[in-house]
Short mmCIF file of C-alpha atoms and ligand atoms in Angstrom, two decimals:
data_model
loop_
_atom_site.label_atom_id
_atom_site.label_comp_id
_atom_site.label_asym_id
_atom_site.label_seq_id
_atom_site.Cartn_x
_atom_site.Cartn_y
_atom_site.Cartn_z
CA MET F 1 -0.01 0.03 0.06
CA LYS F 2 1.29 3.43 -0.95
CA PHE F 3 0.91 6.50 1.06
CA THR F 4 1.27 10.15 -0.12
CA ILE F 5 1.06 13.23 1.98
CA THR F 6 -0.36 16.54 0.44
CA THR F 7 -1.65 19.90 1.28
CA LYS F 8 -3.68 20.05 -1.72
CA SER F 9 -6.84 22.07 -1.48
CA LEU F 10 -10.14 20.10 -1.51
CA HIS F 11 -10.80 21.19 -5.11
CA ASP F 12 -7.64 19.51 -6.35
CA LEU F 13 -7.94 16.00 -4.99
CA THR F 14 -8.43 13.47 -7.70
CA THR F 15 -8.68 10.03 -6.02
CA GLU F 16 -11.76 7.97 -6.21
CA ALA F 17 -13.03 8.92 -2.77
CA LEU F 18 -12.46 11.40 -0.09
CA VAL F 19 -12.79 10.18 3.46
CA ILE F 20 -13.86 12.81 6.06
CA PHE F 21 -14.37 12.21 9.75
CA GLY F 22 -17.30 13.87 11.55
CA GLY F 23 -18.28 14.03 15.16
CA GLU F 24 -21.91 14.24 16.51
CA GLU F 25 -21.60 17.91 17.33
CA GLN F 26 -20.77 21.00 15.27
CA PRO F 27 -19.25 19.94 11.88
CA ASN F 28 -15.64 20.86 11.71
CA LEU F 29 -14.15 23.33 9.37
CA LEU F 30 -13.08 20.78 6.78
CA GLU F 31 -16.63 19.46 6.70
CA LYS F 32 -18.12 22.88 6.18
CA ASN F 33 -15.71 23.57 3.37
CA LEU F 34 -16.48 20.28 1.67
CA ASP F 35 -20.19 21.06 2.13
CA LYS F 36 -19.82 24.33 0.10
CA ILE F 37 -18.27 22.11 -2.80
CA PHE F 38 -21.19 19.66 -2.62
CA GLY F 39 -23.72 22.41 -2.75
CA GLY F 40 -24.97 21.88 0.82
CA HIS F 41 -25.58 18.25 0.41
CA ILE F 42 -23.59 17.24 3.51
CA GLY F 43 -25.45 19.86 5.64
CA ARG F 44 -28.84 18.43 4.46
CA LEU F 45 -27.67 14.79 5.48
CA ARG F 46 -26.80 16.28 8.83
CA LYS F 47 -30.18 18.03 9.24
CA SER F 48 -32.25 15.04 8.20
CA GLN F 49 -30.03 12.91 10.58
CA ASP F 50 -29.05 10.71 7.54
CA PHE F 51 -25.62 11.34 8.81
CA SER F 52 -25.35 12.07 12.61
CA GLY F 53 -21.63 11.57 13.24
CA GLU F 54 -22.49 8.63 15.32
CA ALA F 55 -19.42 6.26 15.76
CA GLY F 56 -19.25 3.40 13.21
CA LYS F 57 -21.94 5.08 10.97
CA THR F 58 -20.91 6.06 7.37
CA ARG F 59 -22.51 7.80 4.44
CA LEU F 60 -21.29 7.88 0.85
CA ILE F 61 -22.19 10.68 -1.52
CA LEU F 62 -21.52 11.62 -5.07
CA ARG F 63 -21.44 15.23 -6.34
CA ASP F 64 -23.70 15.26 -9.62
CA GLY F 65 -22.48 11.80 -10.33
CA LYS F 66 -18.96 13.16 -10.52
CA LEU F 67 -15.83 11.85 -8.78
CA PRO F 68 -14.51 11.88 -6.22
CA ARG F 69 -17.04 10.60 -3.92
CA VAL F 70 -17.21 11.54 -0.26
CA LEU F 71 -17.29 9.06 2.46
CA LEU F 72 -18.49 10.52 5.74
CA VAL F 73 -17.42 8.62 8.75
CA GLY F 74 -18.86 9.22 12.22
CA THR F 75 -16.50 9.36 15.18
CA GLY F 76 -19.12 9.80 17.93
CA LYS F 77 -19.25 12.52 20.60
CA ASN F 78 -16.45 15.08 20.33
CA SER F 79 -16.16 15.20 24.10
CA GLU F 80 -15.45 11.50 24.13
CA ILE F 81 -13.05 11.31 21.30
CA THR F 82 -9.88 9.22 21.70
CA LEU F 83 -7.20 8.12 19.29
CA GLU F 84 -8.82 4.68 19.42
CA LYS F 85 -12.13 6.04 18.24
CA ILE F 86 -10.27 7.62 15.41
CA ARG F 87 -8.59 4.29 14.63
CA GLU F 88 -11.96 2.60 14.64
CA ALA F 89 -13.50 5.20 12.31
CA ALA F 90 -10.47 4.73 9.95
CA SER F 91 -10.95 1.00 10.11
CA THR F 92 -14.63 1.37 9.21
CA ALA F 93 -13.59 3.69 6.29
CA VAL F 94 -11.07 1.22 4.84
CA LEU F 95 -13.80 -1.57 4.98
CA GLU F 96 -16.24 0.52 3.11
CA LEU F 97 -13.68 1.52 0.47
CA LYS F 98 -12.54 -2.08 0.01
CA LYS F 99 -16.28 -3.18 -0.32
CA LEU F 100 -16.90 -0.63 -3.20
CA PRO F 101 -14.14 -1.57 -4.19
CA ILE F 102 -11.91 1.43 -4.39
CA LYS F 103 -8.17 1.42 -4.92
CA THR F 104 -7.18 5.10 -4.35
CA ALA F 105 -8.55 7.46 -1.71
CA SER F 106 -7.70 10.62 0.17
CA VAL F 107 -8.25 11.01 3.99
CA LEU F 108 -8.69 14.54 5.18
CA LEU F 109 -7.01 14.82 8.63
CA PRO F 110 -9.06 17.22 10.71
CA LYS F 111 -7.96 19.10 13.72
CA PHE F 112 -9.26 16.91 16.63
CA GLY F 113 -8.65 18.95 19.87
CA LYS F 114 -5.70 17.50 21.70
CA PHE F 115 -4.40 15.19 18.90
CA ARG F 116 -1.36 16.28 17.06
CA PRO F 117 -1.50 15.81 13.21
CA ALA F 118 1.37 13.39 13.44
CA GLU F 119 -0.40 11.12 15.84
CA MET F 120 -3.51 11.31 13.61
CA ALA F 121 -1.57 10.42 10.52
CA GLN F 122 0.25 7.52 12.43
CA ALA F 123 -3.19 6.23 13.56
CA VAL F 124 -4.72 6.37 10.10
CA VAL F 125 -1.70 4.84 8.30
CA GLU F 126 -1.41 1.94 10.92
CA VAL F 127 -5.02 1.30 10.61
CA ALA F 128 -5.11 1.36 6.75
CA ILE F 129 -2.38 -1.21 6.54
CA LEU F 130 -3.89 -3.40 9.38
CA GLN F 131 -7.50 -3.31 7.97
CA ASN F 132 -6.13 -3.91 4.53
CA TYR F 133 -4.39 -7.12 5.74
CA GLU F 134 -5.00 -10.39 3.83
CA PHE F 135 -3.41 -13.80 4.25
CA PRO F 136 -3.51 -15.13 0.61
CA TYR F 137 -0.75 -17.62 0.62
CA TYR F 138 -2.73 -20.87 0.49
CA LYS F 139 -5.61 -19.81 -1.79
CA LYS F 140 -5.97 -19.56 -5.57
CA PRO F 141 -4.90 -16.20 -6.93
CA GLU F 142 -8.44 -15.52 -7.95
CA ALA F 143 -9.64 -15.54 -4.42
CA LYS F 144 -7.48 -12.55 -3.57
CA LYS F 145 -9.73 -9.57 -2.49
CA VAL F 146 -9.32 -6.08 -3.85
CA THR F 147 -7.32 -4.17 -1.49
CA LEU F 148 -6.61 -0.30 -1.19
CA GLU F 149 -3.55 0.53 -3.16
CA ASN F 150 -3.06 4.26 -2.62
CA LEU F 151 -4.02 6.36 0.22
CA GLU F 152 -3.44 10.07 0.36
CA LEU F 153 -3.24 11.98 3.64
CA VAL F 154 -4.36 15.46 3.37
CA ALA F 155 -2.64 17.65 6.06
CA PRO F 156 -4.76 20.47 7.44
CA ALA F 157 -2.13 23.16 6.56
CA LYS F 158 1.35 23.60 5.18
CA ALA F 159 2.71 24.08 8.71
CA GLN F 160 1.70 20.61 9.56
CA LEU F 161 3.02 18.83 6.47
CA LYS F 162 6.40 17.72 8.09
CA SER F 163 4.77 16.31 11.20
CA VAL F 164 2.15 14.45 9.12
CA GLN F 165 4.85 12.98 6.99
CA LYS F 166 6.77 11.84 10.18
CA GLY F 167 3.66 10.34 11.81
CA ALA F 168 2.77 8.51 8.55
CA ALA F 169 6.32 7.15 8.20
CA VAL F 170 6.25 5.72 11.71
CA GLY F 171 2.84 4.32 11.16
CA GLN F 172 3.98 2.69 7.92
CA ILE F 173 6.87 0.98 9.71
CA ILE F 174 4.72 -0.23 12.54
CA GLY F 175 1.70 -1.32 10.45
CA THR F 176 3.92 -3.13 7.97
CA VAL F 177 5.80 -5.10 10.72
CA VAL F 178 2.49 -5.99 12.56
CA THR F 179 1.24 -7.68 9.26
CA GLU F 180 4.48 -9.67 9.05
CA ILE F 181 3.89 -10.83 12.67
CA ARG F 182 0.36 -11.78 11.76
CA ASP F 183 1.60 -13.83 8.93
CA LEU F 184 3.87 -15.82 11.25
CA GLY F 185 0.86 -16.56 13.50
CA ASN F 186 -1.30 -17.54 10.71
CA HIS F 187 1.03 -19.71 8.82
CA PRO F 188 0.31 -23.43 9.79
CA ALA F 189 2.69 -25.22 12.10
CA ASN F 190 4.06 -27.23 9.06
CA LYS F 191 5.31 -24.01 7.62
CA ALA F 192 6.14 -21.84 10.69
CA THR F 193 8.46 -24.35 12.42
CA PRO F 194 11.22 -23.21 14.73
CA THR F 195 13.63 -23.35 11.77
CA HIS F 196 11.28 -21.04 9.95
CA LEU F 197 11.18 -18.61 12.78
CA ALA F 198 15.03 -18.60 12.91
CA GLU F 199 15.08 -17.87 9.19
CA HIS F 200 12.66 -14.97 9.65
CA ALA F 201 14.83 -13.66 12.42
CA GLN F 202 17.88 -13.81 9.95
CA THR F 203 15.82 -12.10 7.23
CA ILE F 204 15.06 -9.30 9.78
CA ALA F 205 18.78 -8.87 10.60
CA ARG F 206 19.60 -8.77 6.84
CA SER F 207 17.08 -5.90 6.24
CA ALA F 208 18.03 -3.97 9.45
CA LYS F 209 21.74 -3.42 9.58
CA ASN F 210 21.77 -2.53 13.30
CA ILE F 211 20.37 -5.94 14.36
CA ARG F 212 22.46 -8.95 14.95
CA VAL F 213 20.97 -12.41 15.12
CA THR F 214 22.35 -15.50 16.66
CA VAL F 215 20.60 -18.86 16.47
CA LEU F 216 21.47 -21.53 19.02
CA HIS F 217 20.88 -24.95 17.67
CA ARG F 218 20.32 -28.07 19.71
CA ALA F 219 24.01 -28.65 20.56
CA ASP F 220 24.37 -24.97 21.58
CA ILE F 221 21.20 -25.24 23.71
CA GLU F 222 22.68 -28.29 25.26
CA LYS F 223 25.88 -26.30 26.03
CA GLU F 224 23.84 -23.72 27.61
CA LYS F 225 22.23 -26.29 29.79
CA MET F 226 18.73 -25.14 28.94
CA GLY F 227 17.24 -28.46 30.24
CA ALA F 228 13.66 -27.12 30.36
CA LEU F 229 13.65 -26.09 26.69
CA LEU F 230 15.24 -29.26 25.63
CA ALA F 231 12.74 -31.31 27.73
CA VAL F 232 9.71 -29.80 25.82
CA ALA F 233 11.55 -30.22 22.44
CA GLN F 234 12.45 -33.90 23.09
CA GLY F 235 9.09 -35.35 21.81
CA SER F 236 9.30 -33.52 18.39
CA ASP F 237 11.24 -34.33 15.26
CA GLU F 238 11.47 -30.58 14.50
CA GLU F 239 14.86 -29.08 15.79
CA PRO F 240 14.42 -26.44 18.57
CA LYS F 241 15.98 -23.17 18.13
CA PHE F 242 16.83 -20.44 20.71
CA ILE F 243 16.89 -17.23 18.71
CA ILE F 244 18.70 -14.10 19.84
CA LEU F 245 18.09 -10.86 18.18
CA GLU F 246 20.20 -7.87 19.41
CA TYR F 247 19.60 -4.21 18.47
CA ARG F 248 22.46 -2.03 19.91
CA HIS F 249 22.00 1.70 20.21
CA SER F 250 25.00 2.65 22.34
CA LYS F 251 27.01 1.53 25.20
CA LYS F 252 25.35 3.87 27.76
CA ALA F 253 21.83 3.34 26.62
CA PRO F 254 19.45 1.36 28.99
CA THR F 255 19.20 -2.28 28.33
CA VAL F 256 15.76 -3.87 27.70
CA VAL F 257 15.30 -7.69 27.05
CA LEU F 258 12.19 -8.93 25.53
CA VAL F 259 11.29 -12.70 25.89
CA GLY F 260 8.79 -14.44 23.69
CA LYS F 261 7.13 -17.82 23.89
CA GLY F 262 7.85 -19.68 20.69
CA ILE F 263 5.81 -22.93 20.64
CA THR F 264 5.16 -23.44 17.06
CA PHE F 265 2.57 -26.02 17.80
CA ASP F 266 1.02 -26.96 21.25
CA SER F 267 -0.65 -30.38 21.12
CA GLY F 268 -0.32 -30.47 24.94
CA GLY F 269 2.31 -33.34 24.62
CA ILE F 270 1.45 -36.43 26.55
CA SER F 271 -1.05 -34.45 28.53
CA ILE F 272 -2.69 -33.98 25.09
CA LYS F 273 -5.29 -31.37 24.43
CA PRO F 274 -8.89 -32.17 23.27
CA ALA F 275 -9.20 -32.18 19.36
CA GLU F 276 -11.53 -29.25 19.30
CA LYS F 277 -9.69 -26.06 18.42
CA MET F 278 -6.38 -27.78 18.66
CA GLU F 279 -5.73 -26.41 15.20
CA GLU F 280 -5.48 -22.93 16.64
CA MET F 281 -2.47 -23.85 18.77
CA LYS F 282 -0.30 -22.97 15.81
CA PHE F 283 -0.39 -19.51 17.17
CA ASP F 284 1.37 -20.55 20.40
CA MET F 285 4.39 -18.84 19.02
CA ALA F 286 2.73 -15.39 19.00
CA GLY F 287 4.85 -14.14 21.86
CA ALA F 288 8.03 -14.95 19.95
CA ALA F 289 6.59 -13.32 16.71
CA THR F 290 5.68 -10.22 18.87
CA VAL F 291 9.15 -9.90 20.07
CA MET F 292 10.75 -10.10 16.64
CA GLY F 293 8.36 -7.40 15.48
CA ILE F 294 9.17 -5.15 18.45
CA VAL F 295 13.00 -5.44 17.91
CA LYS F 296 12.49 -4.81 14.20
CA ILE F 297 10.51 -1.68 14.64
CA ALA F 298 12.83 -0.40 17.41
CA ALA F 299 15.81 -0.78 15.20
CA GLU F 300 14.00 0.97 12.29
CA LEU F 301 12.96 3.82 14.54
CA LYS F 302 16.44 3.84 16.04
CA LEU F 303 15.08 3.94 19.61
CA PRO F 304 17.76 4.98 22.13
CA PHE F 305 18.12 1.54 23.97
CA ASN F 306 19.75 -1.68 23.72
CA ILE F 307 17.06 -4.12 23.02
CA THR F 308 17.47 -8.02 23.05
CA GLY F 309 15.00 -10.40 21.97
CA LEU F 310 15.26 -13.93 23.31
CA LEU F 311 13.09 -16.64 21.68
CA PRO F 312 12.99 -20.09 22.77
CA THR F 313 11.14 -22.07 20.07
CA THR F 314 9.98 -25.65 19.74
CA GLU F 315 6.99 -27.85 19.09
CA ASN F 316 5.16 -29.58 21.97
CA LEU F 317 4.22 -33.06 20.69
CA PRO F 318 3.66 -36.47 22.18
CA SER F 319 5.90 -39.36 21.04
CA GLY F 320 7.85 -42.29 22.35
CA LYS F 321 10.54 -39.86 23.30
CA ALA F 322 8.23 -37.17 24.78
CA LEU F 323 8.45 -35.69 28.18
CA LYS F 324 6.01 -37.64 30.53
CA PRO F 325 3.96 -36.35 33.57
CA GLY F 326 6.00 -36.83 36.56
CA ASP F 327 9.48 -36.38 34.81
CA ILE F 328 11.90 -34.27 36.67
CA ILE F 329 14.08 -31.91 34.74
CA ARG F 330 16.91 -29.54 35.50
CA SER F 331 16.52 -25.97 34.16
CA ARG F 332 19.32 -23.74 33.14
CA SER F 333 19.11 -22.02 36.55
CA GLY F 334 19.90 -25.20 38.33
CA LYS F 335 16.43 -25.46 39.82
CA THR F 336 14.74 -28.80 39.18
CA ILE F 337 11.16 -29.07 37.91
CA GLU F 338 8.68 -31.96 38.30
CA VAL F 339 6.67 -31.77 35.06
CA VAL F 340 3.15 -32.66 36.43
CA ASN F 341 1.38 -31.54 33.13
CA THR F 342 3.23 -31.60 29.77
CA ASP F 343 0.70 -28.99 28.45
CA ALA F 344 2.13 -26.37 30.81
CA GLU F 345 5.10 -26.22 28.57
CA GLY F 346 5.27 -22.41 27.96
CA ARG F 347 6.54 -21.68 31.48
CA LEU F 348 9.26 -24.48 30.90
CA ILE F 349 10.83 -22.93 27.78
CA LEU F 350 10.42 -19.35 29.16
CA CYS F 351 12.19 -20.17 32.49
CA ASP F 352 15.35 -20.99 30.69
CA ALA F 353 15.05 -17.73 28.62
CA LEU F 354 14.42 -15.64 31.62
CA ASP F 355 17.45 -17.14 33.23
CA TYR F 356 19.57 -16.48 30.15
CA ALA F 357 18.39 -12.80 30.16
CA LYS F 358 20.45 -12.33 33.39
CA LYS F 359 23.65 -12.20 31.10
CA TYR F 360 22.54 -8.81 29.75
CA HIS F 361 22.21 -7.09 33.31
CA PRO F 362 18.88 -5.82 32.01
CA ASP F 363 17.18 -2.69 33.35
CA LEU F 364 13.90 -4.32 32.43
CA VAL F 365 12.70 -7.62 31.03
CA ILE F 366 9.23 -7.99 29.40
CA ASP F 367 8.01 -11.36 28.36
CA PHE F 368 5.20 -12.00 25.96
CA ALA F 369 3.44 -15.42 26.08
CA THR F 370 0.26 -17.13 25.08
CA LEU F 371 0.65 -18.79 28.39
CA THR F 372 -2.58 -19.85 29.96
CA GLY F 373 -6.25 -20.57 28.95
CA ALA F 374 -7.09 -19.36 32.51
CA ILE F 375 -6.27 -15.69 31.24
CA VAL F 376 -8.72 -16.08 28.55
CA ALA F 377 -11.35 -17.26 31.07
CA ALA F 378 -10.50 -14.39 33.32
CA LEU F 379 -10.14 -11.43 30.96
CA GLY F 380 -11.56 -12.43 27.65
CA GLU F 381 -10.10 -11.61 24.21
CA GLU F 382 -9.54 -7.85 24.64
CA LEU F 383 -7.29 -7.68 27.69
CA ILE F 384 -3.70 -8.71 28.21
CA GLY F 385 -3.01 -10.09 31.69
CA ALA F 386 -0.11 -8.18 33.06
CA PHE F 387 2.08 -9.25 36.10
CA THR F 388 5.06 -7.38 37.48
CA ASN F 389 7.50 -6.77 40.17
CA HIS F 390 8.01 -3.10 39.24
CA LYS F 391 5.13 -0.84 39.59
CA ALA F 392 6.68 2.40 38.09
CA TYR F 393 7.37 0.63 34.74
CA PHE F 394 4.05 -1.01 34.87
CA GLN F 395 2.25 2.43 35.11
CA ARG F 396 4.05 3.52 32.08
CA LEU F 397 3.09 0.41 30.24
CA GLN F 398 -0.46 1.29 31.14
CA ALA F 399 -0.19 4.68 29.70
CA ALA F 400 1.04 3.05 26.51
CA ALA F 401 -1.98 0.73 26.67
CA GLU F 402 -4.37 3.68 26.77
CA ALA F 403 -2.65 5.37 23.94
CA THR F 404 -2.57 2.40 21.65
CA GLY F 405 -5.95 0.74 22.65
CA GLU F 406 -3.95 -2.52 23.26
CA LYS F 407 -5.51 -2.82 26.78
CA LEU F 408 -4.00 -4.67 29.82
CA TRP F 409 -5.18 -5.55 33.27
CA PRO F 410 -3.08 -5.83 36.40
CA MET F 411 -2.78 -9.33 37.80
CA PRO F 412 -1.39 -10.31 41.15
CA LEU F 413 1.85 -12.32 41.83
CA GLU F 414 0.18 -13.74 45.01
CA LYS F 415 2.90 -14.75 47.35
CA SER F 416 0.85 -17.18 49.29
CA TYR F 417 0.13 -19.20 46.25
CA GLU F 418 3.87 -19.97 45.87
CA GLU F 419 3.22 -22.87 48.21
CA MET F 420 1.24 -24.50 45.41
CA ILE F 421 4.13 -24.72 42.96
CA LYS F 422 6.38 -26.45 45.29
CA SER F 423 7.07 -30.02 44.59
CA ASP F 424 7.35 -33.03 46.83
CA PHE F 425 10.17 -34.44 44.52
CA ALA F 426 11.84 -31.44 42.96
CA ASP F 427 12.27 -27.68 43.67
CA LEU F 428 9.24 -26.68 41.66
CA ARG F 429 6.26 -28.16 39.81
CA ASN F 430 5.02 -26.76 36.58
CA ILE F 431 1.34 -26.49 37.48
CA GLY F 432 -0.27 -25.46 40.79
CA THR F 433 -1.67 -28.16 43.23
CA THR F 434 -5.11 -26.60 42.22
CA ARG F 435 -6.03 -25.66 38.82
CA TYR F 436 -7.84 -22.49 40.04
CA GLY F 437 -5.82 -19.35 39.30
CA ASP F 438 -3.45 -21.08 36.82
CA SER F 439 -2.43 -17.80 35.29
CA ILE F 440 -1.07 -16.87 38.62
CA HIS F 441 0.71 -20.09 39.17
CA ALA F 442 2.28 -19.70 35.80
CA ALA F 443 3.45 -16.17 36.59
CA ASN F 444 4.74 -17.30 40.15
CA PHE F 445 6.61 -20.06 38.38
CA LEU F 446 8.34 -17.64 36.03
CA LYS F 447 9.16 -15.17 38.87
CA GLN F 448 11.39 -17.95 40.50
CA PHE F 449 13.78 -17.40 37.57
CA VAL F 450 13.82 -13.47 37.61
CA ASP F 451 16.17 -11.23 39.69
CA TYR F 452 15.52 -7.92 37.54
CA PRO F 453 12.66 -5.59 36.97
CA TRP F 454 10.17 -7.64 35.01
CA ILE F 455 6.84 -7.44 33.37
CA HIS F 456 5.04 -10.67 32.24
CA LEU F 457 2.34 -10.29 29.64
CA ASP F 458 -0.03 -13.20 29.14
CA ILE F 459 -1.27 -12.59 25.67
CA ALA F 460 -3.34 -15.81 25.29
CA GLY F 461 -6.67 -13.95 24.90
CA VAL F 462 -5.51 -11.19 22.60
CA ALA F 463 -3.16 -12.82 20.14
CA TRP F 464 -5.84 -14.61 18.21
CA THR F 465 -9.51 -13.72 17.28
CA THR F 466 -12.23 -15.97 15.98
CA ARG F 467 -14.35 -12.88 15.02
CA GLU F 468 -13.58 -9.81 12.89
CA LYS F 469 -12.71 -6.77 15.05
CA PRO F 470 -11.81 -3.26 14.03
CA TYR F 471 -8.58 -3.51 12.09
CA ARG F 472 -8.10 -7.05 13.22
CA PRO F 473 -9.45 -9.67 10.95
CA LYS F 474 -9.93 -13.36 11.98
CA GLY F 475 -6.72 -15.05 13.08
CA ALA F 476 -3.45 -13.73 14.49
CA THR F 477 -3.77 -10.09 15.52
CA GLY F 478 -0.18 -9.14 16.31
CA THR F 479 -1.52 -7.35 19.54
CA GLY F 480 1.34 -6.35 21.84
CA VAL F 481 3.62 -4.92 19.22
CA ARG F 482 2.08 -1.46 19.09
CA LEU F 483 1.72 -1.42 22.85
CA ALA F 484 5.41 -2.27 23.38
CA VAL F 485 6.62 0.14 20.81
CA LYS F 486 4.73 3.04 22.36
CA PHE F 487 6.00 1.96 25.79
CA LEU F 488 9.58 1.91 24.51
CA GLN F 489 9.14 5.34 22.76
CA ASN F 490 8.67 6.84 26.16
CA PHE F 491 10.88 4.67 28.18
CA LYS F 492 13.29 6.12 30.67
CA LYS F 493 15.32 4.43 33.34
N1 BES D 1 -0.69 -22.56 24.91
C1 BES D 1 -1.50 -22.94 26.07
C2 BES D 1 -2.27 -21.74 26.57
C3 BES D 1 -3.40 -21.27 25.77
C4 BES D 1 -4.66 -21.75 25.87
C5 BES D 1 -3.27 -20.27 24.89
C6 BES D 1 -5.74 -21.39 25.17
C7 BES D 1 -4.28 -19.75 24.08
C8 BES D 1 -5.55 -20.32 24.25
C9 BES D 1 -0.66 -23.39 27.23
O1 BES D 1 0.56 -23.93 26.89
C10 BES D 1 -1.49 -24.46 27.91
O2 BES D 1 -1.77 -25.38 27.33
N2 BES D 1 -1.88 -24.22 29.18
C11 BES D 1 -2.65 -25.09 30.01
C12 BES D 1 -2.09 -25.10 31.44
C13 BES D 1 -2.75 -26.19 32.36
C14 BES D 1 -2.21 -27.56 31.83
C15 BES D 1 -2.35 -25.84 33.68
C16 BES D 1 -4.00 -24.50 30.00
O3 BES D 1 -4.29 -23.24 30.06
O4 BES D 1 -5.00 -25.25 29.81
ZN1 ZN D 2 0.26 -26.08 26.56
ZN1 ZN D 3 1.37 -23.42 25.00
#
């Protein structure tokens, strides 16, 4: 998708459609000007309530049968406007344009109170890319839907041209990378293997010169004594990979380590899952994909930090060689673990990565993992479950959640529950003695491997969607990337 930024006057726009946002109150100046060109047509639609500015409502009009058309898109009450409302309106607009179908359009960026033109441009560009997203790889070429090809952003005035350009450029980087991350989640497990993820990481490093990639193969993982990762991998014929992506800004810059769960297929192992919906467990590598995306964007935006992504990746399958309930394994940290349930494999591969993270003396570690079904039961599909040992960083993450619409909810690292992950035979057991509160047991388990400021994000609910949502089609959503990038853009030690 191509973007152009202009300050052309309304008369000079030549695309197939002009998109204009309008709230429920007073029409903004742009709308008034457009109304003049359209001989009062928009004003009449307003009067008759055919277009009220209600969020999610649209109206398409043609001027004497002449192009361009105008697509009016409601943004709701002006007093309640947020960037997310603007994103949702932009998403509605793109859906309508695709339906027509239309390949070129101009979006008029209005002045919306507190939002800077750069933020507006970034939001519109991100949404345009994310709403335009298709996953065509396994269908006949004829099945490919018409997509929007050119979007022109019309800056409110010359003075804002530069900042609109900047915002749009950032939006384009973020939107594009999120679509790549979605692709990784949507590719089936026979394509998106640990080896494929490692190759993807190498592709990222080839395109971004300031990223270095290291892939640890089985022998290297053995040398590192990552016994928990190896234990999960032992049931599968696919080779496990421990992928390290390093983006270096400068010696003095703060160090952030990102860890991502990379189970490319989670059958549950010997504690096998029911058949229903098991096919969705190809997205159990969403955390790893998310981290790859964040590192790539951070490098492209040259954020002033040293950021390392650590991705333990493997399949979780049953076989004659597979890990069995009751097996006791030794993790990289030296702590032994009784594997009571082989389906609680995410915390196993993560504990070795969290231990490895200590090498970097990080100022902060954030892990992203589709870790527990329990978080989906507790918080549903819209909220990330967030656990932390560092309140101040967490508050800043919450601010980023508000700004990006990628919402999270604070969850407790309940100390008294730690009793329930103690084993009679080993240092730890990988599930609690009760199934209730499993998201907390999982987080408490990870906490045993952490000695630095840390945020654990359980993205099991948000990483995948079975119904269409604004700018998130069915399948992998890429949720978490925009959140983390926003957080990092404002990060201070
Ligand atoms: N990958 C799953 C968690 C999951 C479930 C993600 C549903 C997305 C949707 C994880 O490895 C798992 O299987 N967890 C078990 C833990 C249980 C055995 C204690 C679960 O949640 O059922
Ligand atoms: Zn599992
Ligand atoms: Zn899993």
